[in-house]
Coordinates of C-alpha atoms and ligand atoms in Angstrom, one line a residue:
Chain A
X1 CA 139.7 87.9 97.2
X2 CA 139.2 91.2 98.9
X3 CA 142.6 92.7 98.4
X4 CA 142.4 92.1 94.6
X5 CA 139.1 93.9 94.4
X6 CA 140.5 96.8 96.4
X7 CA 143.5 97.1 94.2
X8 CA 141.4 97.2 91.1
X9 CA 139.1 99.8 92.8
X10 CA 142.1 102.0 93.4
X11 CA 142.8 102.1 89.7
X12 CA 139.6 104.1 89.0
X13 CA 139.2 107.7 90.2
X14 CA 135.8 107.2 91.8
X15 CA 135.4 107.3 95.6
X16 CA 135.4 104.0 97.5
X17 CA 131.8 104.4 98.5
X18 CA 130.8 103.7 94.9
X19 CA 132.7 100.4 94.8
X20 CA 130.7 97.4 93.5
X21 CA 132.3 95.1 96.2
X22 CA 131.1 97.1 99.2
X23 CA 131.9 94.2 101.5
X24 CA 135.6 94.4 100.8
X25 CA 135.6 98.1 101.3
X26 CA 133.8 97.6 104.7
X27 CA 136.3 95.0 105.8
X28 CA 139.2 97.3 105.1
X29 CA 137.4 100.1 106.9
X30 CA 136.7 97.9 109.9
X31 CA 140.4 96.8 110.1
X32 CA 141.4 100.5 110.0
X33 CA 139.0 101.5 112.8
X34 CA 139.5 98.3 114.8
X35 CA 135.8 97.6 114.6
X36 CA 134.1 94.2 114.1
X37 CA 132.4 95.2 110.9
X38 CA 131.9 98.4 109.0
X39 CA 129.7 100.0 106.3
X40 CA 130.6 102.9 104.2
X41 CA 128.3 105.6 102.9
X42 CA 129.3 108.4 100.6
X43 CA 127.5 111.3 99.0
X44 CA 128.6 114.4 97.2
X45 CA 126.5 117.5 96.7
X46 CA 127.3 120.7 94.8
X47 CA 126.6 123.9 96.8
X48 CA 126.6 127.3 95.1
X49 CA 128.8 129.0 97.7
X50 CA 132.5 129.4 98.3
X51 CA 134.4 126.7 100.3
X52 CA 135.3 129.0 103.1
X53 CA 131.7 129.9 104.0
X54 CA 130.6 126.2 103.9
X55 CA 133.6 125.1 105.9
X56 CA 133.0 127.7 108.6
X57 CA 129.3 126.8 109.0
X58 CA 130.1 123.0 109.3
X59 CA 133.1 123.5 111.6
X60 CA 130.7 125.0 114.2
X61 CA 129.2 121.7 115.1
X62 CA 126.4 123.5 117.0
X63 CA 125.0 124.0 113.5
X64 CA 124.8 120.4 112.5
X65 CA 121.4 119.6 114.1
X66 CA 119.9 122.3 111.8
X67 CA 120.1 120.0 108.8
X68 CA 120.8 116.5 110.2
X69 CA 117.3 115.1 110.5
X70 CA 117.8 112.5 113.2
X71 CA 120.2 114.5 115.3
X72 CA 118.4 116.3 118.1
X73 CA 121.4 118.4 119.1
X74 CA 125.2 118.6 118.8
X75 CA 126.8 120.6 121.6
X76 CA 130.4 121.8 121.3
X77 CA 132.3 120.9 124.5
X78 CA 135.7 122.1 123.5
X79 CA 137.4 122.9 120.2
X80 CA 137.7 119.2 119.4
X81 CA 135.0 117.4 121.3
X82 CA 131.3 117.6 120.7
X83 CA 128.3 115.9 122.4
X84 CA 125.7 114.3 120.1
X85 CA 122.1 113.5 121.0
X86 CA 119.9 111.4 118.8
X87 CA 116.2 110.7 119.1
X88 CA 115.5 107.0 119.7
X89 CA 112.2 105.1 119.7
X90 CA 109.8 105.4 122.8
X91 CA 110.9 108.9 123.7
X92 CA 114.5 107.8 124.5
X93 CA 117.7 109.4 123.4
X94 CA 121.1 108.0 122.5
X95 CA 124.1 110.2 123.3
X96 CA 127.7 110.1 122.6
X97 CA 130.8 112.2 122.3
X98 CA 132.7 112.7 119.1
X99 CA 136.2 114.2 118.6
X100 CA 137.7 115.9 115.6
X101 CA 140.5 113.8 114.3
X102 CA 141.7 115.9 111.4
X103 CA 141.1 119.3 110.0
X104 CA 142.4 121.4 107.2
X105 CA 140.9 124.9 107.1
X106 CA 138.4 125.4 104.2
X107 CA 139.1 121.8 103.0
X108 CA 138.4 119.0 105.4
X109 CA 137.0 118.0 108.7
X110 CA 137.1 114.4 110.1
X111 CA 135.6 113.2 113.3
X112 CA 135.2 110.0 115.2
X113 CA 132.9 108.8 118.0
X114 CA 134.4 108.1 121.4
X115 CA 135.5 104.5 122.0
X116 CA 132.5 103.9 124.4
X117 CA 129.9 105.3 122.0
X118 CA 126.9 103.2 121.3
X119 CA 127.0 104.2 117.7
X120 CA 130.6 103.8 116.6
X121 CA 131.2 105.9 113.5
X122 CA 133.7 108.0 111.8
X123 CA 132.8 110.9 109.5
X124 CA 134.6 113.0 107.0
X125 CA 133.5 116.0 105.1
X126 CA 135.6 117.4 102.2
X127 CA 135.1 120.8 100.6
X128 CA 136.4 120.7 97.0
X129 CA 136.4 123.3 94.3
X130 CA 133.7 122.5 91.8
X131 CA 134.5 123.6 88.2
X132 CA 135.0 127.3 87.9
X133 CA 131.8 129.3 88.7
X134 CA 130.0 126.2 90.0
X135 CA 130.6 126.6 93.7
X136 CA 131.8 123.8 96.0
X137 CA 131.6 120.0 96.0
X138 CA 130.8 118.9 99.5
X139 CA 131.6 115.2 99.9
X140 CA 130.6 113.4 103.1
X141 CA 131.9 109.9 103.8
X142 CA 130.5 108.0 106.8
X143 CA 131.9 104.7 108.2
X144 CA 130.0 103.0 110.9
X145 CA 129.9 99.8 112.8
X146 CA 126.4 98.3 112.6
X147 CA 125.4 98.1 116.3
X148 CA 124.4 94.7 117.8
X149 CA 121.9 93.8 120.5
X150 CA 118.4 95.0 121.2
X151 CA 119.3 98.7 121.5
X152 CA 121.4 98.2 118.4
X153 CA 118.4 97.0 116.5
X154 CA 116.3 100.0 117.7
X155 CA 119.0 102.4 116.7
X156 CA 119.5 100.7 113.4
X157 CA 115.9 101.1 112.6
X158 CA 116.1 104.8 113.1
X159 CA 119.6 105.7 112.1
X160 CA 120.7 103.1 109.7
X161 CA 117.8 101.6 107.9
X162 CA 118.8 103.5 104.8
X163 CA 121.9 105.4 105.8
X164 CA 122.5 106.2 102.2
X165 CA 119.1 107.8 101.9
X166 CA 119.6 109.6 105.2
X167 CA 122.9 111.1 104.0
X168 CA 121.4 112.1 100.8
X169 CA 118.5 113.9 102.5
X170 CA 120.7 115.5 105.1
X171 CA 123.0 116.9 102.4
X172 CA 120.1 118.2 100.5
X173 CA 119.0 120.1 103.6
X174 CA 122.5 121.5 104.1
X175 CA 122.5 122.7 100.5
X176 CA 119.1 124.3 100.8
X177 CA 120.1 126.1 104.0
X178 CA 123.4 127.3 102.6
X179 CA 122.0 128.5 99.2
X180 CA 118.5 129.7 100.1
X181 CA 118.8 130.5 103.8
X182 CA 116.0 128.1 104.7
X183 CA 115.0 124.4 104.5
X184 CA 112.3 123.7 102.0
X185 CA 109.0 122.3 103.2
X186 CA 105.7 121.6 101.5
X187 CA 103.8 121.8 104.7
X188 CA 100.8 124.1 104.5
X189 CA 100.7 125.1 108.2
X190 CA 103.1 125.1 111.1
X191 CA 101.5 122.1 112.7
X192 CA 102.1 120.0 109.6
X193 CA 105.7 121.3 109.4
X194 CA 106.5 119.9 112.9
X195 CA 105.4 116.3 112.2
Chain B
X1 CA 89.3 127.8 103.8
X2 CA 87.6 126.0 100.9
X3 CA 89.8 124.0 98.6
X4 CA 89.5 121.5 95.8
X5 CA 91.0 118.2 97.0
X6 CA 91.9 115.0 95.2
X7 CA 90.6 111.6 96.5
X8 CA 91.1 109.2 93.7
X9 CA 90.4 108.7 90.0
X10 CA 87.7 111.1 88.9
X11 CA 87.0 112.0 92.5
X12 CA 87.8 115.6 93.4
X13 CA 85.8 117.4 96.1
X14 CA 85.4 120.8 97.6
X15 CA 86.3 120.6 101.3
X16 CA 87.0 122.9 104.2
X17 CA 90.7 122.6 105.3
X18 CA 93.0 124.5 107.6
X19 CA 94.3 127.8 106.2
X20 CA 97.9 128.0 105.2
X21 CA 100.4 129.9 107.3
X22 CA 103.9 131.4 106.8
X23 CA 106.5 128.8 107.7
X24 CA 109.7 130.0 106.2
X25 CA 111.1 133.5 106.0
X26 CA 110.8 133.8 102.3
X27 CA 107.1 132.6 102.2
X28 CA 104.0 134.6 101.4
X29 CA 100.3 133.8 101.7
X30 CA 98.3 134.6 98.6
X31 CA 94.5 135.2 98.7
X32 CA 93.5 133.6 95.4
X33 CA 91.2 135.5 93.0
X34 CA 91.4 133.4 89.8
X35 CA 92.6 129.9 89.3
X36 CA 92.4 127.6 86.3
X37 CA 92.2 123.9 85.5
X38 CA 95.0 122.7 83.3
X39 CA 95.5 119.7 81.0
X40 CA 98.1 118.6 83.5
X41 CA 95.4 118.5 86.2
X42 CA 93.5 116.0 83.9
X43 CA 96.5 113.6 84.2
X44 CA 96.0 113.8 88.0
X45 CA 92.2 113.5 87.6
X46 CA 92.7 110.4 85.5
X47 CA 95.3 109.1 88.1
X48 CA 97.9 108.7 85.4
X49 CA 100.7 110.6 87.2
X50 CA 101.8 108.6 90.3
X51 CA 102.0 109.7 93.9
X52 CA 99.1 111.8 94.9
X53 CA 97.5 111.4 98.4
X54 CA 93.9 111.7 99.3
X55 CA 93.2 115.2 100.5
X56 CA 95.9 116.9 98.4
X57 CA 94.9 120.3 97.1
X58 CA 95.2 120.6 93.3
X59 CA 95.8 123.6 91.1
X60 CA 98.9 125.3 89.8
X61 CA 97.6 128.2 87.7
X62 CA 96.6 130.9 90.1
X63 CA 96.9 134.5 91.0
X64 CA 95.6 136.8 93.7
X65 CA 96.5 139.3 96.4
X66 CA 99.4 139.1 98.9
X67 CA 97.9 139.0 102.4
X68 CA 101.0 138.0 104.5
X69 CA 104.7 137.9 103.9
X70 CA 107.5 136.2 105.9
X71 CA 110.3 138.1 107.6
X72 CA 112.9 137.3 104.9
X73 CA 110.8 138.6 102.1
X74 CA 111.8 142.1 101.0
X75 CA 110.2 142.1 97.6
X76 CA 106.5 141.5 98.0
X77 CA 104.2 143.6 100.3
X78 CA 100.7 143.0 101.5
X79 CA 98.2 144.2 98.9
X80 CA 100.4 143.3 95.8
X81 CA 98.5 141.7 93.0
X82 CA 100.6 138.7 91.8
X83 CA 100.5 135.8 89.3
X84 CA 102.3 132.8 90.7
X85 CA 104.4 130.5 88.5
X86 CA 103.6 126.8 88.8
X87 CA 107.3 126.0 89.1
X88 CA 108.7 126.7 92.6
X89 CA 112.2 128.0 92.2
X90 CA 114.7 129.2 94.9
X91 CA 116.4 131.8 92.6
X92 CA 119.8 130.9 94.2
X93 CA 120.9 127.5 92.9
X94 CA 123.0 126.8 89.8
X95 CA 119.9 125.9 87.8
X96 CA 118.0 129.0 88.8
X97 CA 121.0 131.2 88.0
X98 CA 121.1 129.6 84.6
X99 CA 117.3 130.4 84.2
X100 CA 116.5 126.7 84.2
X101 CA 113.9 127.4 86.9
X102 CA 111.9 124.1 86.6
X103 CA 115.2 122.3 87.4
X104 CA 115.6 124.2 90.7
X105 CA 117.7 122.0 93.0
X106 CA 116.2 123.2 96.3
X107 CA 112.4 123.6 96.0
X108 CA 111.6 119.9 96.4
X109 CA 111.8 119.1 100.1
X110 CA 114.6 116.7 101.0
X111 CA 112.4 113.9 102.2
X112 CA 110.2 114.1 99.0
X113 CA 113.0 114.2 96.5
X114 CA 114.1 110.6 96.8
X115 CA 111.3 109.2 94.6
X116 CA 112.0 111.3 91.5
X117 CA 115.7 110.8 92.0
X118 CA 115.2 107.1 91.8
X119 CA 112.7 107.4 88.9
X120 CA 114.6 110.0 86.8
X121 CA 118.2 109.9 88.1
X122 CA 118.0 113.3 89.7
X123 CA 115.3 114.9 91.8
X124 CA 112.7 117.1 90.3
X125 CA 111.9 120.6 91.5
X126 CA 108.8 121.5 93.5
X127 CA 105.6 122.2 91.7
X128 CA 102.3 123.5 93.1
X129 CA 99.3 121.1 93.3
X130 CA 101.0 118.3 91.5
X131 CA 102.3 115.0 92.7
X132 CA 104.5 114.2 95.7
X133 CA 107.2 113.5 93.2
X134 CA 107.4 117.2 92.9
X135 CA 107.1 118.0 96.6
X136 CA 103.4 117.6 97.3
X137 CA 102.8 121.3 97.7
X138 CA 99.2 122.4 98.3
X139 CA 97.9 124.0 95.1
X140 CA 96.0 127.0 94.0
X141 CA 92.5 125.8 93.5
X142 CA 91.8 127.1 97.0
X143 CA 91.0 130.4 98.7
X144 CA 94.6 130.8 100.1
X145 CA 98.0 129.4 99.1
X146 CA 101.4 129.3 100.9
X147 CA 103.9 130.4 98.3
X148 CA 107.5 129.4 99.2
X149 CA 110.4 131.5 97.8
X150 CA 107.9 134.2 97.1
X151 CA 110.5 136.9 96.9
X152 CA 111.6 135.2 93.7
X153 CA 108.8 133.6 91.7
X154 CA 105.6 135.7 91.7
X155 CA 105.2 138.5 89.2
X156 CA 103.5 141.7 90.3
X157 CA 100.9 142.8 87.8
X158 CA 99.4 146.2 87.3
X159 CA 95.9 146.9 88.5
X160 CA 94.8 147.9 85.0
X161 CA 95.1 144.4 83.6
X162 CA 92.2 142.2 84.7
X163 CA 92.8 138.6 85.9
X164 CA 91.7 136.9 82.7
X165 CA 94.4 138.7 80.8
X166 CA 97.3 137.8 83.0
X167 CA 96.3 134.5 84.8
X168 CA 97.9 132.3 82.2
X169 CA 101.4 133.8 82.8
X170 CA 101.3 131.1 85.6
X171 CA 101.7 128.2 83.2
X172 CA 100.2 127.7 79.7
X173 CA 101.2 131.0 78.1
X174 CA 104.9 130.6 78.9
X175 CA 104.6 126.9 78.2
X176 CA 103.3 127.6 74.7
X177 CA 106.1 130.2 74.3
X178 CA 108.8 127.9 75.4
X179 CA 107.5 125.1 73.2
X180 CA 107.9 127.5 70.2
X181 CA 111.3 128.7 71.4
X182 CA 112.4 125.1 71.7
X183 CA 111.4 124.6 68.1
X184 CA 114.2 127.0 67.1
X185 CA 112.2 128.6 64.3
X186 CA 114.0 129.9 61.3
X187 CA 112.6 132.0 58.5
X188 CA 110.6 129.9 56.1
X189 CA 110.0 127.1 58.6
X190 CA 106.9 125.0 58.7
X191 CA 106.0 123.9 62.2
X192 CA 103.5 121.1 63.0
X193 CA 101.7 121.2 66.4
X194 CA 99.9 118.1 67.8
X195 CA 97.1 119.1 70.2
X196 CA 94.9 122.2 70.1
X197 CA 94.3 122.4 73.8
X198 CA 95.5 125.6 75.7
X199 CA 99.2 124.6 75.4
X200 CA 98.9 123.8 71.7
X201 CA 97.0 127.0 70.9
X202 CA 99.4 129.2 72.7
X203 CA 102.3 127.3 71.0
X204 CA 100.7 128.1 67.6
X205 CA 100.3 131.8 68.5
X206 CA 104.0 131.9 69.7
X207 CA 105.3 130.1 66.6
X208 CA 103.7 132.8 64.4
X209 CA 105.0 135.6 66.6
X210 CA 108.5 134.1 66.4
X211 CA 108.3 134.1 62.6
X212 CA 107.2 130.7 61.5
X213 CA 106.2 130.7 57.8
X214 CA 103.4 128.3 58.4
X215 CA 101.9 126.3 61.3
X216 CA 100.0 123.1 60.9
X217 CA 97.7 122.1 63.8
X218 CA 96.5 118.6 64.5
X219 CA 93.6 117.5 66.8
X220 CA 90.2 116.0 66.3
X221 CA 87.9 118.4 68.2
X222 CA 86.3 120.6 65.5
X223 CA 85.9 123.6 67.8
X224 CA 89.5 123.5 69.0
X225 CA 90.7 123.2 65.4
X226 CA 88.5 126.1 64.5
X227 CA 90.3 128.2 67.2
X228 CA 93.7 127.1 65.7
X229 CA 92.5 128.2 62.3
X230 CA 91.5 131.6 63.7
X231 CA 95.0 132.0 65.1
X232 CA 96.4 131.5 61.6
X233 CA 97.2 127.8 61.5
X234 CA 96.3 125.3 58.8
X235 CA 94.5 122.3 60.3
X236 CA 94.4 118.5 60.2
X237 CA 91.7 116.5 61.8
X238 CA 93.3 113.2 62.5
X239 CA 89.9 111.4 62.4
X240 CA 89.6 112.3 58.7
X241 CA 93.1 112.5 57.5
X242 CA 96.3 110.3 57.7
X243 CA 98.5 112.6 59.6
X244 CA 101.9 111.7 58.3
X245 CA 100.9 111.5 54.7
X246 CA 99.1 114.8 55.0
X247 CA 102.2 116.5 56.7
X248 CA 104.5 115.2 53.9
X249 CA 102.1 116.5 51.2
X250 CA 101.7 119.9 53.0
X251 CA 105.5 120.3 53.2
X252 CA 106.6 119.4 49.7
X253 CA 107.6 115.9 50.8
X254 CA 110.2 117.3 53.2
X255 CA 108.3 117.1 56.5
X256 CA 107.9 119.9 59.0
X257 CA 111.1 121.6 60.1
X258 CA 110.0 121.4 63.7
X259 CA 107.4 119.3 65.5
X260 CA 105.7 120.1 68.8
X261 CA 104.0 117.5 70.9
X262 CA 101.5 119.5 73.0
X263 CA 99.5 116.4 73.9
X264 CA 101.7 114.3 76.2
X265 CA 101.1 110.9 77.8
X266 CA 97.3 110.8 77.4
X267 CA 97.1 110.9 73.6
X268 CA 93.8 109.5 72.1
X269 CA 93.2 107.7 68.9
X270 CA 93.1 104.2 67.6
X271 CA 96.5 103.8 66.1
X272 CA 97.8 100.3 66.9
X273 CA 100.7 101.5 69.1
X274 CA 98.3 103.6 71.1
X275 CA 96.0 100.7 71.7
X276 CA 98.9 98.5 72.9
X277 CA 100.1 101.3 75.2
X278 CA 96.6 101.8 76.6
X279 CA 96.3 98.1 77.5
X280 CA 99.7 98.3 79.3
X281 CA 98.7 101.4 81.2
X282 CA 95.4 99.8 82.2
X283 CA 97.2 96.7 83.4
X284 CA 99.5 98.9 85.5
X285 CA 102.2 96.3 85.4
X286 CA 104.5 97.8 82.8
X287 CA 103.8 101.4 83.6
X288 CA 104.5 102.6 80.0
X289 CA 103.3 106.1 78.9
X290 CA 101.1 106.4 75.8
X291 CA 103.6 108.0 73.5
X292 CA 101.7 107.8 70.2
X293 CA 102.0 111.5 69.5
X294 CA 105.7 111.6 70.2
X295 CA 106.4 108.6 67.9
X296 CA 104.3 110.1 65.2
X297 CA 106.0 113.5 65.5
X298 CA 109.5 112.0 65.3
X299 CA 108.6 110.1 62.2
X300 CA 107.0 113.1 60.6
X301 CA 109.8 115.5 61.3
X302 CA 112.2 116.4 58.5
X303 CA 115.8 115.3 58.6
X304 CA 117.9 117.4 60.9
X305 CA 114.7 119.0 62.3
X306 CA 113.7 119.8 65.9
X307 CA 111.4 118.0 68.2
X308 CA 109.9 120.2 71.0
X309 CA 107.9 118.4 73.7
X310 CA 105.9 120.5 76.1
X311 CA 103.4 117.6 76.6
X312 CA 104.0 115.8 79.9
X313 CA 105.4 112.3 80.1
X314 CA 106.0 110.5 83.4
X315 CA 107.5 107.0 83.0
X316 CA 108.7 104.9 80.2
X317 CA 107.8 104.5 76.5
X318 CA 107.7 101.4 74.4
X319 CA 108.6 101.1 70.8
X320 CA 110.3 104.5 70.9
X321 CA 111.6 105.3 67.3
X322 CA 115.1 105.8 68.4
X323 CA 116.4 104.8 65.0
X324 CA 114.5 107.7 63.3
X325 CA 115.7 110.0 66.0
X326 CA 119.3 109.1 65.4
X327 CA 119.4 108.5 61.7
X328 CA 117.6 111.7 60.8
X329 CA 119.8 113.7 63.2
X330 CA 116.9 115.2 65.2
X331 CA 117.3 117.3 68.2
X332 CA 114.9 117.1 71.1
X333 CA 114.1 119.9 73.6
X334 CA 111.6 119.4 76.4
X335 CA 110.9 120.1 80.1
X336 CA 108.5 121.6 82.5
X337 CA 108.4 125.3 81.7
X338 CA 111.0 127.7 83.1
X339 CA 108.1 130.0 83.8
X340 CA 110.0 132.8 85.5
X341 CA 112.3 133.2 82.4
X342 CA 109.4 134.5 80.4
X343 CA 107.2 136.4 82.9
X344 CA 108.4 140.0 82.2
X345 CA 108.6 139.6 78.5
X346 CA 105.1 138.1 78.1
X347 CA 103.5 140.5 80.6
X348 CA 104.9 143.3 78.4
X349 CA 103.5 141.7 75.3
X350 CA 100.1 141.3 76.9
X351 CA 100.1 145.0 78.0
X352 CA 101.0 146.0 74.4
X353 CA 98.1 143.9 73.1
X354 CA 100.5 141.7 71.1
X355 CA 99.3 138.6 72.8
X356 CA 95.7 137.8 73.7
X357 CA 94.9 135.1 76.2
X358 CA 91.2 135.6 76.9
X359 CA 90.0 134.0 73.6
X360 CA 90.8 130.7 75.2
X361 CA 88.5 130.9 78.2
X362 CA 85.2 129.1 77.5
X363 CA 83.9 128.8 81.0
X364 CA 84.1 130.8 84.2
X365 CA 82.8 129.1 87.3
X366 CA 82.8 129.8 91.1
X367 CA 85.5 127.9 92.9
X368 CA 82.8 125.9 94.7
X369 CA 81.9 124.3 91.3
X370 CA 85.4 123.1 90.6
X371 CA 84.5 119.4 90.6
X372 CA 82.0 120.1 87.9
X373 CA 84.7 122.1 86.0
X374 CA 87.0 119.0 86.0
X375 CA 84.2 116.8 84.6
X376 CA 83.4 119.3 81.9
X377 CA 87.0 119.8 80.9
X378 CA 87.5 116.1 80.8
X379 CA 84.3 115.0 79.0
X380 CA 83.5 117.9 76.7
X381 CA 86.9 118.9 75.4
X382 CA 85.6 120.2 72.1
X383 CA 83.7 123.2 73.5
X384 CA 85.3 123.4 77.0
X385 CA 88.7 124.9 76.0
X386 CA 89.6 126.4 79.4
X387 CA 87.8 126.6 82.7
X388 CA 88.7 129.5 85.0
X389 CA 87.5 129.3 88.6
X390 CA 86.7 132.5 90.5
X391 CA 86.9 132.7 94.3
X392 CA 84.7 135.0 96.4
X393 CA 87.7 137.4 96.6
X394 CA 87.6 138.0 92.8
X395 CA 86.4 141.3 91.5
X396 CA 82.9 140.8 90.0
X397 CA 83.1 137.1 91.0
X398 CA 80.6 134.8 89.5
X399 CA 78.8 133.4 92.5
Ligands
NAD1 N1 105.7 121.4 80.0 C1 105.0 122.0 80.9 O1 105.5 122.8 81.7 C2 103.5 121.9 80.7 C3 102.7 122.9 81.3 C4 101.3 122.8 81.1 C5 100.8 121.7 80.4 N2 101.6 120.7 80.0 C6 101.1 119.6 79.2 O2 100.8 119.9 77.9 C7 99.8 119.0 77.4 C8 98.6 119.7 76.9 O3 98.0 120.5 77.9 P1 96.6 121.2 77.6 O4 96.2 122.0 78.8 O5 96.6 121.9 76.3 O6 95.7 119.8 77.6 P2 94.3 119.4 76.9 O7 94.0 118.1 77.5 O8 93.3 120.5 77.0 O9 94.7 119.3 75.3 C9 95.2 118.2 74.7 C10 94.7 118.1 73.3 O10 95.4 117.1 72.6 C11 94.5 116.5 71.7 N3 95.0 115.2 71.3 C12 94.9 114.0 72.0 N4 95.4 113.0 71.2 C13 95.9 113.5 70.1 C14 96.5 113.0 68.9 N5 96.7 111.7 68.9 N6 96.9 113.8 68.0 C15 96.6 115.1 68.0 N7 96.0 115.7 69.1 C16 95.6 114.9 70.1 C17 93.2 116.5 72.5 O11 92.1 116.3 71.6 C18 93.2 117.8 73.2 O12 92.6 118.8 72.4 C19 99.5 118.1 78.6 O13 100.2 116.9 78.6 C20 99.9 118.9 79.8 O14 100.2 118.1 80.9 C21 103.0 120.8 80.1
ZN2 ZN1 99.4 123.5 83.9
ZN3 ZN1 116.8 127.0 92.6

């Protein structure tokens, strides 16, 4: 059944993340990544800035923690490899390495977690020209293997309860930072802003 | 500081809360001098608009003095006297650059924007002192306010113009103006305006300034209708007159060229559709808005006419006359006001004496008496046309 659905999907111009039959898309992704299962999340946001500027900011992975809510830090180890730290429940952290698997200057960056990572995921951000005068379309696609076991459950709670919503919020923050120079908050005082 | 906080239906209180602080580089802190209660606040007071939390500070029509500015703010300086638009706009996104400021894509914090994205398809911008749908920003019925993106929104006003003349640049004056602009008035046009509250009255004034041939105002409060008449409108009291029949008779059987709904989702009256809507709202199951005025306005409007809706709606409407809308070829324009688009122009007209706003103010109270102000504005609409609250920082404050 799945291949038929996928074939039909490819006849429309919409991204795979918008497919009705998400399970089939996940299966294909899992096969491609050699994972047990996979889920796919996609989200596009328009940013009123040129592609070059957005690409340059994203390509410096040290910047990612400024707008990815759950990521405590991303440290660049070498031009391809970065070290990610995520806050986990009970004051713990989960850490892994990710490597860039593909890049096209001003157009695309793709990365993948190391094979021993606890959160197996592959990400891809594309910078596309929006219609003239409208800035850039930034399209993020994340594939991940829902983790198993106790730790998996804890991480899932934090990281993957609503990955779609998380992607949406993170991209909104990216847009705010790029367009306005800051991240919007309705907190009244600094103490509120931190919680 | 002291602030007016919301705690539930018809329960607002003055409380002492922590002062606001600069958080982002483009912020400013404003020491409020004057702040008003709006018809939109009544929707919150009545718990009709969803998503308020106990302790939220209300108020979105305010002005005062800049007492602190963030590092990234090169436009405002301490001591400036400013009126603050109720719409929070970043000035940088596509919508702000198109002057659709109330559609700003950035001012609603990322974690607050999901709800309105789900309800409306796309997230709303941030508004002061409103619901968490629009960011949950602390409002202006307080001694101090943190104003984000303050290098863009607030308008500096000259010292010569006292608070009561310029305060309404924050909301209702541009709202009435945009309502009239959305009516796309042509010479000879007759415009009908439902609601003679502050928004309706300013809409009437604006329609006449923009060249309407005649304006017909509809309400049931005699004093409010009297004010509409003083402004130059003809009036209909819907308690005494069948509105649609009257409008047809008063427009040669054609219907008004443009209709303005300055009432919104809390329309009163005993029309059958309104009673059914009220039952549904009360049951809280269906969550439908009371759209009586909007229905009536669409049916009254002439063929090919314009429907302008400054009145606030929040959810869904039943029995919406979609057939009349389509078959008569009406166009609809609506929205929260793009306040910043009109600030300069209206400030100039106030300075030149072309527009007066002070006629509207029926009551001035100290901020401490804000809860009483809400009660009066809610329960005695006829004579309480607008309540302005003065903080201790106001010149000649009523204490
Ligand atoms: N679009 C915006 O940005 C914006 C800004 C400010 C206010 N508003 C909205 O505009 C509306 C009016 O605001 P306001 O401050 O003038 O409020 P208000 O409550 O003072 O006035 C509303 C008036 O409508 C009248 N009314 C009620 N039912 C009616 C009916 N069936 N027919 C005719 N008149 C009727 C009432 O008697 C009252 O005088 C509210 O919905 C408010 O939320 C919108
Ligand atoms: Zn208002
Ligand atoms: Zn904006």
